[in-house]
Amino acid sequence: MSETRNEQLAVLESMVRIRRVEERLAELFTQGNIPGFIHVSIGQEAVAAGVCSGLGPGDSVLTTHRGHGHAVAKGIELRRFMAEIYGRQNGFCKGRGGSMHVADRNVGVVGANGIVGGGLPIALGTALASQYRGEKTVTVCFFGDGASNEGTFHEALNIAALWSLPVVFCCENNSWAQFTPQSSYMKVTSVAQRAAGYGMPGTCVDGSDVTQVRAAAREAVERARSGGGPTLLECKVLRWQGHYVGDAQKYRAPDDVKEARTHDPIRSYAEVLGAAKVLEPGDLEKIEQCVKAEIDDAVAFAAASPMADPADLLTDVYA
Amino acid sequence: MMRETRYIKAINEALSEEMARDENVFVVGEDVGGAGGAFSATRDLLARFGPRRVRDTPISEAAIVGIATGAALRGLRPVAEIMFADFLTLAMDQIVNQLAKARYMFGGMYTMPVVIRAPCGAGLHAGPQHSQSLEAWFAHVPGLKVVMPATPHDVKGLLKSAIRDDNPVLFLENKALYAMKGEIPDGEYLVPIGKAEVKRPGKDVTVVATSRMVHESLEAARILAASGIDVEVLDLRTITPLDREAILQSVARTGRLVVAHEAVKAFGVGAEIVAMVCEERPALLRAPPARVGAPFVPVPFAQEKLYLPAAADVVRAVQGVVSA
């Protein structure tokens, strides 16, 4: 496997972009600039960046309430993304969806979903559309370990395998279902084991290691693209923060959080690239500067955007 | 030229014609392929259009609706079959939170041309979990259209319109009507969604009826004609969007209103229609309106006849309204 320096730096940059976007979102939310609530994926950036690095604009991504990273990695335009989360008129959804419903069909971000497990059956349909039309496009459906206990998980994986649909079910297993630890809701600790029950391959990787994620995702995407059917790809990740921004995590041992934060996918990939002389002194600073400028611009755009238009309250219910 | 056909055959013709007309239309559901549908609505479609467009699924109702939703997000025009309307409950998240909201929630980014066909209603002794009329639940959800055709003519024309509609349409067929025969035109025709139709003109009282109750109301009108009461039967045909104009125009002619549906009376479509008339044009009413519907119990297996609203109930309601 050979990949260019640019590809590797792009993956690093994508992770940095997700991290800084979510740090900024958390800050803006805490300051009261964003209504509702915000769920961040800080510490889990390798999954979004790694999986999406192997996708093209024609491929579809469905994501979750913790989905900023997937949308950003898939190439969503940051200005309208930020405006949506601000609830503004020129957000992607005219301020009707917010953080949990960001979408941009033009880059294949089909839509984020506020219902745990709600996207899994929909991924069957987006993948079926590719197969129906004879396209070589694929769907990636992100979900969590909590969602794997919903009935929709079972229905979706069975049909995807049965019909050899071009879909990758990417489970981000962060071992928490909101405030409840995994030992309280699953007998098995690996969601990937469940793939066997559907007759599809299941793979489990360290979701903090973007190199592992990329390799496993590449294989799964290639299988889907070439007509080989679905894969259940499990990425074990660590939740650095609470379920939502502001969650004091009193239900969680402080050492557990501390330990989680020692697994930093950005720092470790930067070290790998540094050791390989791919990342040269000054490169990371340049990436940070570039990302900061993009985010500053997006936030300024969102903050200056008009509020959601009252005249729009009643439109778009029907076509 | 007109010809006679059965309600179920009219559905089959609509599906077949629309699939031939538009490559993006496909059907998906349990037993829709090889078996031709539990009630034969999709008979011969597999042979004609092949397994790509006629897709048998596992018993997975949430997935069936999810497939339709996802395919519509990518520009296809799925027609999903849920074998009994009672089983829509297994797909409620996909219908209510996903399909119905996708267009609004995503800022108008998508059109959602999905039809969900489901047989509703009692009369076949199918018991409490295979006989319900749940249209009021779905009529309460912004983003859905709900259609309930009463005749072979209307079921064909409305299904074709539903398939061509760019919105999610819940298409509730009454399975007690599947064997019913009626006249339909030979050539292609459409019946518009959102338009009620006067099935029998009359001057004394308006009976707004849905689905099977259209026929019970027509029977009631024949009975009442003998005692000099002239009943107008307005077949609602579409629940949402509600044809307010047709209802108000009819009540303007008669001055009296009865609403008849098979669903339980409490919190039903009848309540909405009565409230709408009372709010918008109370002066039209010369007497308090009345509702005919099922009692507030699950559909019983053995005592279906006792449970089901019928012509006699409409007769009583009309007599009450006329003598008030």
XYZ file of C-alpha atoms in Angstrom:
643
model
C 0.000 0.000 0.000
C 1.546 3.207 -1.051
C -0.007 6.520 -0.490
C 1.245 9.940 -1.158
C 2.469 12.404 1.405
C -0.410 14.667 0.444
C -2.970 11.972 1.230
C -1.488 11.405 4.652
C -1.317 15.094 5.433
C -4.910 15.498 4.250
C -6.047 12.862 6.748
C -4.160 14.605 9.537
C -5.636 17.927 8.483
C -9.126 16.436 8.427
C -8.728 15.218 12.018
C -7.420 18.585 13.131
C -10.312 20.324 11.397
C -12.887 18.123 13.161
C -11.220 18.633 16.553
C -11.030 22.396 16.234
C -14.548 22.706 14.816
C -15.969 20.797 17.766
C -13.861 22.641 20.319
C -15.199 25.858 18.866
C -18.763 24.543 18.855
C -18.432 23.591 22.528
C -17.080 27.022 23.344
C -19.785 28.836 21.391
C -22.459 26.660 22.958
C -21.172 27.302 26.453
C -21.165 31.036 25.723
C -24.811 30.822 24.728
C -24.348 31.433 21.012
C -25.887 28.118 19.979
C -29.356 26.990 21.066
C -30.348 23.432 21.998
C -27.591 20.994 22.782
C -24.344 19.821 21.226
C -22.783 16.350 21.163
C -19.094 16.308 20.301
C -16.877 13.463 19.100
C -13.602 14.836 20.430
C -11.096 11.975 20.660
C -12.910 9.997 17.940
C -11.733 11.982 14.906
C -9.769 9.106 13.387
C -12.953 7.263 12.485
C -14.612 10.110 10.600
C -11.408 11.231 8.893
C -10.171 7.713 8.206
C -13.388 6.312 6.765
C -14.318 9.390 4.749
C -10.814 9.666 3.261
C -11.730 6.698 1.065
C -15.030 8.120 -0.177
C -15.905 10.291 -3.142
C -18.557 12.993 -3.485
C -20.979 10.478 -5.041
C -20.812 8.259 -1.980
C -23.387 8.732 0.765
C -22.845 9.160 4.473
C -25.538 8.878 7.109
C -24.642 10.005 10.563
C -25.913 10.491 14.066
C -26.501 13.023 16.824
C -22.703 12.907 17.300
C -22.089 13.574 13.645
C -20.223 16.847 13.117
C -17.009 14.950 12.421
C -18.505 12.791 9.695
C -20.031 15.775 7.922
C -16.800 17.775 8.138
C -14.685 14.842 6.968
C -17.058 14.278 4.038
C -16.393 17.844 2.940
C -19.401 19.821 4.076
C -18.959 23.544 3.560
C -18.136 24.981 6.974
C -19.945 28.292 6.547
C -23.424 26.871 6.004
C -22.684 24.035 8.433
C -21.946 26.541 11.161
C -24.938 28.687 10.169
C -27.198 25.652 10.521
C -25.934 24.912 14.004
C -26.505 28.567 14.839
C -30.083 28.099 13.616
C -29.759 30.688 10.874
C -31.616 31.159 7.619
C -28.698 30.274 5.371
C -27.793 27.129 7.212
C -28.032 23.987 5.140
C -31.483 23.267 6.584
C -32.634 26.893 6.957
C -32.112 26.532 10.695
C -34.735 23.812 10.985
C -32.440 20.936 11.843
C -29.572 22.244 13.935
C -26.638 20.217 15.171
C -28.433 16.864 15.015
C -29.750 17.208 11.459
C -26.961 18.685 9.396
C -27.104 17.627 5.753
C -25.701 18.577 2.374
C -26.736 16.297 -0.425
C -24.199 17.853 -2.807
C -21.284 16.315 -0.933
C -23.130 13.137 0.025
C -23.929 14.083 3.612
C -27.410 12.592 3.321
C -28.307 13.676 6.803
C -27.579 13.395 10.481
C -30.202 11.722 12.621
C -31.475 12.462 16.094
C -32.976 9.015 16.584
C -30.526 6.366 17.788
C -30.553 3.623 15.140
C -32.824 5.688 12.904
C -30.369 5.925 10.025
C -29.703 2.206 9.664
C -32.845 1.339 7.646
C -32.460 4.493 5.557
C -28.939 3.422 4.595
C -30.506 0.376 2.945
C -32.438 2.687 0.666
C -29.542 4.946 -0.269
C -27.405 1.876 -0.962
C -30.215 0.254 -2.918
C -30.391 3.356 -5.116
C -26.743 2.789 -6.099
C -27.396 -0.864 -6.901
C -30.688 -0.069 -8.676
C -28.959 2.348 -11.015
C -25.844 0.235 -11.488
C -23.655 2.948 -9.953
C -20.386 2.155 -8.240
C -21.229 4.409 -5.327
C -21.455 3.254 -1.719
C -23.158 4.264 1.506
C -21.478 4.509 4.888
C -23.816 4.473 7.856
C -22.269 5.628 11.129
C -23.887 4.617 14.401
C -22.874 3.816 17.955
C -22.720 0.700 20.074
C -25.909 1.852 21.761
C -27.700 1.827 18.403
C -26.659 -1.765 17.838
C -29.255 -2.713 20.448
C -32.105 -1.193 18.496
C -34.268 -3.486 16.375
C -33.415 -1.455 13.287
C -29.821 -2.730 13.518
C -31.031 -6.292 13.120
C -33.460 -5.507 10.310
C -30.923 -3.444 8.405
C -27.949 -5.786 8.620
C -30.020 -8.797 7.627
C -31.369 -7.117 4.501
C -28.050 -5.521 3.539
C -26.367 -8.913 3.600
C -29.271 -10.641 1.862
C -29.273 -8.145 -1.008
C -25.480 -7.602 -1.092
C -26.053 -3.891 -0.746
C -23.086 -1.533 -1.179
C -23.029 -0.291 2.380
C -20.538 -0.105 5.219
C -22.036 -0.140 8.702
C -19.483 1.752 10.747
C -20.001 1.356 14.470
C -18.199 3.807 16.709
C -18.085 1.824 19.891
C -17.392 4.315 22.662
C -18.685 1.917 25.343
C -21.282 4.354 26.632
C -24.974 4.606 25.837
C -25.526 8.138 26.985
C -24.938 7.790 30.778
C -24.870 3.988 31.002
C -21.737 1.837 30.713
C -21.646 -0.958 28.173
C -21.553 -3.706 30.805
C -25.117 -2.695 31.651
C -26.507 -3.086 28.150
C -24.536 -5.706 26.214
C -23.224 -9.163 26.980
C -20.661 -9.005 24.197
C -18.070 -6.243 24.126
C -17.522 -6.285 20.370
C -20.334 -5.240 18.067
C -18.406 -6.726 15.124
C -19.073 -10.230 16.475
C -22.702 -9.706 15.618
C -21.850 -9.614 11.892
C -21.592 -13.399 11.843
C -25.283 -13.624 12.610
C -26.070 -11.841 9.346
C -23.570 -13.527 7.072
C -21.406 -10.493 6.557
C -17.779 -9.806 7.456
C -17.199 -8.029 10.737
C -13.973 -6.225 11.571
C -12.899 -4.536 14.751
C -10.124 -1.958 14.818
C -8.636 0.558 17.213
C -10.597 3.652 16.307
C -7.909 5.886 17.775
C -5.464 4.701 15.136
C -6.288 6.323 11.831
C -3.969 4.021 9.915
C -5.892 0.971 11.095
C -9.220 2.671 10.430
C -8.192 3.609 6.913
C -7.000 0.136 6.036
C -10.141 -1.546 7.331
C -12.416 1.063 5.748
C -10.642 0.782 2.419
C -11.253 -2.943 2.366
C -14.910 -2.564 3.349
C -15.553 0.208 0.819
C -13.853 -1.752 -1.950
C -15.972 -4.783 -1.121
C -19.116 -2.697 -1.289
C -18.081 -0.913 -4.467
C -17.217 -4.101 -6.291
C -20.530 -5.797 -5.504
C -19.230 -7.857 -2.589
C -21.861 -6.564 -0.183
C -21.826 -4.971 3.233
C -19.337 -4.993 6.089
C -19.783 -4.306 9.759
C -16.772 -2.220 10.676
C -16.388 -1.561 14.361
C -14.054 1.167 15.547
C -13.357 1.145 19.268
C -13.137 4.701 20.448
C -12.910 6.545 23.721
C -15.324 9.244 24.722
C -13.245 12.103 26.058
C -16.246 14.198 26.923
C -19.743 13.664 28.216
C -22.788 12.681 26.248
C -23.417 16.359 25.553
C -21.445 19.527 26.099
C -21.952 20.455 29.737
C -22.397 16.866 30.922
C -20.346 16.683 34.161
C -20.053 12.887 33.769
C -20.705 12.218 37.452
C -21.639 8.689 36.444
C -18.100 8.044 35.230
C -14.881 7.418 37.164
C -12.480 10.365 36.768
C -9.633 7.974 35.959
C -11.650 6.578 33.073
C -11.849 10.014 31.484
C -8.173 10.639 32.172
C -7.221 7.346 30.578
C -9.416 8.044 27.543
C -7.591 11.302 26.944
C -4.230 9.561 26.743
C -5.379 8.055 23.428
C -5.180 11.011 21.107
C -5.557 10.036 17.452
C -4.193 13.350 16.234
C -1.089 13.374 18.374
C -0.265 9.759 17.625
C -0.725 10.136 13.858
C 1.378 13.299 13.894
C 4.087 11.303 15.663
C 3.874 8.520 13.095
C 4.093 10.981 10.217
C 6.874 12.860 11.972
C 8.932 9.726 12.469
C 8.434 8.876 8.786
C 9.550 12.396 7.856
C 6.201 12.961 6.151
C 5.334 15.657 8.603
C 8.084 18.188 8.730
C 8.676 20.821 11.352
C 6.205 23.611 10.870
C 3.691 21.509 8.917
C 1.327 20.964 11.822
C 1.400 24.652 12.685
C 0.502 25.455 9.090
C -2.414 23.026 9.219
C -3.604 24.546 12.486
C -3.402 28.063 11.063
C -5.270 27.104 7.935
C -8.001 25.312 9.893
C -8.319 28.181 12.347
C -8.805 30.626 9.505
C -11.544 28.447 7.994
C -13.338 28.159 11.319
C -13.034 31.859 12.090
C -14.517 32.586 8.701
C -17.356 30.087 9.208
C -18.207 31.414 12.654
C -18.171 35.000 11.393
C -20.454 33.961 8.534
C -22.853 32.173 10.893
C -22.922 34.971 13.442
C -23.624 37.535 10.728
C -26.295 35.384 9.074
C -29.933 36.376 9.347
C -32.034 34.560 11.903
C -34.340 31.849 10.582
C -37.037 33.618 8.580
C -40.488 33.705 10.212
C -41.939 33.582 6.698
C -40.341 30.143 6.383
C -42.063 28.581 9.367
C -44.764 27.017 7.248
C -42.873 26.214 4.042
C -41.352 22.912 2.898
C -43.763 20.729 4.864
C -44.883 19.488 1.463
C -43.236 19.724 -1.935
C -65.586 3.203 -22.624
C -66.088 1.886 -19.122
C -65.429 -1.597 -17.863
C -65.978 -3.424 -14.636
C -63.100 -4.357 -12.356
C -62.477 -5.257 -8.757
C -60.902 -2.858 -6.225
C -57.842 -5.112 -5.794
C -57.394 -5.442 -9.563
C -57.593 -1.672 -9.934
C -54.675 -1.359 -7.491
C -52.716 -3.901 -9.491
C -53.392 -1.985 -12.712
C -52.260 1.293 -11.176
C -48.992 -0.226 -9.988
C -48.360 -1.896 -13.303
C -49.097 1.224 -15.345
C -46.941 3.487 -13.206
C -44.036 1.038 -13.202
C -44.230 0.855 -16.980
C -44.368 4.619 -17.187
C -41.488 5.446 -14.829
C -38.331 3.399 -14.399
C -37.775 4.980 -10.962
C -40.910 3.360 -9.538
C -40.394 0.085 -7.695
C -42.380 -1.939 -5.168
C -41.001 -3.331 -1.947
C -42.591 -5.315 0.854
C -43.377 -8.695 2.336
C -44.634 -11.290 -0.177
C -44.977 -8.730 -2.961
C -42.882 -10.734 -5.428
C -43.340 -14.439 -5.935
C -46.555 -14.512 -3.933
C -47.990 -11.468 -5.682
C -48.967 -9.857 -2.394
C -50.926 -11.173 0.562
C -54.094 -9.836 -1.114
C -52.808 -10.112 -4.718
C -52.248 -6.400 -5.198
C -48.851 -7.047 -6.807
C -49.841 -10.136 -8.804
C -47.729 -10.705 -11.939
C -45.558 -7.645 -11.306
C -42.494 -9.794 -10.638
C -42.899 -11.599 -13.954
C -43.377 -8.334 -15.783
C -40.774 -6.121 -14.114
C -38.284 -8.512 -12.523
C -36.756 -8.789 -9.064
C -34.890 -5.493 -9.286
C -38.166 -3.574 -9.247
C -40.370 -5.983 -7.336
C -38.571 -6.658 -4.080
C -39.565 -9.244 -1.529
C -38.345 -8.362 1.940
C -37.969 -10.141 5.240
C -40.629 -9.433 7.865
C -39.026 -6.117 8.756
C -41.481 -3.244 8.566
C -39.118 -0.537 9.835
C -36.620 -1.585 7.193
C -39.265 -1.566 4.455
C -40.092 2.061 5.196
C -36.398 2.876 5.670
C -35.598 1.415 2.254
C -38.312 3.559 0.734
C -37.090 6.655 2.564
C -33.448 6.172 1.622
C -34.295 5.398 -1.988
C -36.427 8.545 -2.186
C -33.571 10.599 -0.735
C -31.601 9.410 -3.764
C -34.351 10.240 -6.253
C -36.253 6.960 -6.684
C -40.030 6.620 -6.297
C -40.686 3.618 -4.069
C -44.063 2.062 -3.356
C -43.828 0.156 -0.081
C -46.430 -2.347 0.995
C -47.139 -2.929 4.678
C -49.217 -6.092 4.749
C -51.740 -4.847 7.317
C -52.148 -1.237 8.417
C -51.818 -2.490 11.993
C -48.160 -3.275 11.205
C -47.445 0.380 10.455
C -46.889 0.566 14.198
C -43.688 -1.456 13.705
C -42.363 1.281 11.439
C -43.521 4.344 13.363
C -40.089 5.932 13.813
C -39.294 5.532 10.146
C -42.657 6.975 9.088
C -43.098 9.752 11.631
C -39.574 10.853 12.574
C -37.763 10.086 9.343
C -39.925 10.013 6.219
C -42.501 12.635 7.174
C -39.943 15.141 8.445
C -37.123 14.748 5.944
C -38.167 17.544 3.631
C -38.910 20.118 6.315
C -36.073 19.162 8.661
C -33.487 19.361 5.885
C -34.722 22.762 4.746
C -36.468 21.614 1.572
C -33.294 19.906 0.293
C -35.201 16.748 -0.621
C -38.484 15.690 -2.147
C -39.841 12.455 -0.694
C -41.972 10.675 -3.305
C -42.852 7.612 -1.230
C -46.126 5.696 -1.225
C -46.878 3.341 1.642
C -49.806 1.092 0.792
C -51.523 -0.667 3.676
C -54.821 -2.521 3.963
C -56.910 -1.282 6.862
C -60.309 -1.954 8.312
C -62.368 -4.750 9.806
C -64.924 -7.111 8.344
C -62.848 -10.203 7.662
C -62.747 -11.505 11.255
C -59.027 -10.820 11.286
C -59.066 -9.895 14.970
C -57.759 -7.001 17.069
C -54.290 -6.770 15.450
C -55.283 -7.046 11.787
C -58.376 -4.854 11.493
C -57.666 -1.336 12.672
C -58.318 1.991 11.014
C -55.488 4.241 12.227
C -55.764 7.106 9.758
C -56.230 9.757 12.439
C -52.790 9.022 13.897
C -51.112 9.701 10.594
C -53.321 12.634 9.655
C -51.882 14.272 12.790
C -48.336 14.203 11.375
C -47.237 17.188 9.279
C -45.507 16.022 6.108
C -47.687 13.001 5.387
C -50.648 12.800 3.041
C -53.277 10.218 3.924
C -55.559 8.777 1.265
C -58.506 6.368 1.739
C -60.215 5.416 -1.527
C -63.669 3.810 -1.399
C -64.228 2.542 -4.941
C -62.337 0.688 -7.686
C -62.437 3.847 -9.784
C -60.961 6.023 -7.067
C -58.395 3.527 -5.811
C -56.801 3.280 -9.233
C -56.818 6.973 -10.010
C -55.635 7.951 -6.549
C -52.840 5.387 -6.440
C -51.498 6.662 -9.734
C -51.635 10.203 -8.373
C -49.957 9.098 -5.156
C -47.072 7.509 -7.054
C -46.604 10.720 -9.044
C -46.850 12.905 -5.931
C -43.567 14.291 -4.602
C -44.632 13.763 -0.979
C -44.999 10.759 1.312
C -48.493 9.342 0.845
C -49.977 6.807 3.220
C -52.407 4.923 1.008
C -54.965 3.104 3.142
C -56.925 0.507 1.231
C -59.932 -1.058 2.899
C -59.449 -4.791 2.670
C -63.180 -5.420 3.028
C -63.531 -3.621 -0.314
C -60.868 -5.620 -2.181
C -63.444 -7.895 -3.824
C -65.826 -5.072 -4.667
C -66.584 -4.490 -8.349
C -67.038 -1.138 -10.002
C -66.806 0.715 -13.289
C -63.544 2.277 -14.387
C -62.568 3.958 -17.655
C -60.628 1.901 -20.169
C -57.869 4.420 -20.716
C -55.557 6.168 -18.318
C -57.045 8.527 -15.761
C -55.993 10.137 -12.500
C -58.010 11.089 -9.437
C -56.469 14.095 -7.674
C -55.284 13.828 -4.089
C -57.014 16.312 -1.785
C -60.366 16.363 -3.589
C -63.528 14.975 -2.027
C -66.386 13.896 -4.280
C -70.142 14.042 -3.909
C -71.164 10.427 -4.418
C -74.863 11.241 -3.993
C -76.290 14.751 -4.061
C -78.932 15.665 -1.496
C -80.427 18.743 0.102
C -81.268 17.883 3.729
C -78.069 16.665 5.366
C -74.415 16.159 4.458
C -72.801 12.860 5.390
C -69.032 13.144 5.066
C -67.835 9.549 4.816
C -64.528 7.744 4.380
C -63.581 4.413 2.859
C -66.079 1.597 3.536
C -68.432 4.002 5.312
C -69.087 5.686 1.958
C -71.026 2.587 0.934
C -72.785 2.308 4.275
C -73.743 5.968 3.979
C -75.090 5.477 0.455
C -77.187 2.606 1.778
C -78.381 4.835 4.617
C -79.309 7.500 2.066
C -81.455 4.986 0.165
C -83.226 3.984 3.377
C -83.774 7.598 4.433
C -85.067 8.594 1.005
C -88.136 6.449 1.711
C -88.989 8.707 4.637
C -88.381 11.839 2.618
C -84.925 12.726 3.930
C -82.562 13.662 1.108
C -78.971 12.832 2.094
C -75.857 14.122 0.358
C -72.944 11.709 0.641
C -69.543 13.357 0.343
C -66.736 10.824 -0.077
C -63.706 12.454 1.509
C -61.257 10.222 -0.455
C -58.246 12.084 1.017
C -57.920 12.638 4.768
C -54.962 15.036 4.552
C -54.787 17.467 2.910
C -58.419 17.867 3.959
C -60.768 19.209 1.280
C -62.256 21.912 3.500
C -63.936 23.677 0.594
C -65.918 20.633 -0.508
C -67.125 20.019 3.050
C -68.105 23.639 3.637
C -69.826 23.884 0.257
C -71.869 20.773 0.944
C -72.836 21.927 4.433
C -73.749 25.288 2.928
C -76.251 23.438 0.717
C -77.737 21.205 3.421
C -77.209 23.023 6.723
C -76.618 19.729 8.537
C -73.533 17.589 9.074
C -72.841 13.964 9.949
C -69.366 12.444 9.694
C -69.065 8.669 9.323
C -65.875 6.640 9.618
C -64.965 3.131 10.642
C -62.215 4.146 13.072
C -63.108 4.634 16.716
C -65.156 7.775 17.089
C -63.108 9.272 19.931
C -60.333 11.668 18.814
C -60.944 10.748 15.196
C -61.146 12.387 11.798
C -64.822 13.118 12.497
C -63.850 15.323 15.405
C -61.517 17.309 13.164
C -64.157 17.821 10.491
C -66.848 18.847 12.968
C -64.440 21.231 14.672
C -63.350 22.697 11.344
C -66.943 23.464 10.286
C -67.806 24.862 13.720
C -64.752 27.108 13.702
C -64.881 28.298 10.128
C -68.598 28.555 9.291
C -70.730 27.880 12.392
C -73.622 29.837 10.889
C -74.046 27.166 8.211
C -75.248 24.642 10.770
C -78.986 24.498 11.440
C -78.497 21.644 13.923
C -75.642 20.301 16.048
C -73.449 17.951 13.987
C -73.083 14.240 14.721
C -70.387 11.611 14.357
C -70.626 7.932 13.496
C -67.665 5.722 14.386
C -66.651 2.574 16.184
C -66.927 2.262 19.969
C -63.778 2.843 22.035
C -62.660 -0.787 22.147
C -60.192 -2.877 20.132
C -61.696 -4.623 17.098
C -63.195 -7.883 18.399
C -62.758 -11.154 16.534
C -66.202 -12.702 16.864
C -68.436 -9.682 17.450
C -67.258 -7.672 14.469
C -70.792 -6.979 13.224
C -71.760 -5.542 16.579
C -68.605 -3.425 16.623
C -68.594 -2.054 13.085
C -70.446 1.155 12.290
C -72.972 0.451 9.540
C -75.798 1.988 7.531
C -78.226 1.721 10.465
C -75.905 3.879 12.585
C -75.762 6.500 9.858
C -79.573 6.391 9.557
C -79.923 7.010 13.301
C -77.384 9.827 13.271
C -79.056 11.532 10.314
C -82.509 11.192 11.897
C -81.138 12.739 15.077
C -79.601 15.668 13.243
C -82.684 16.256 11.097
C -85.063 16.207 14.061
C -82.863 18.392 16.266
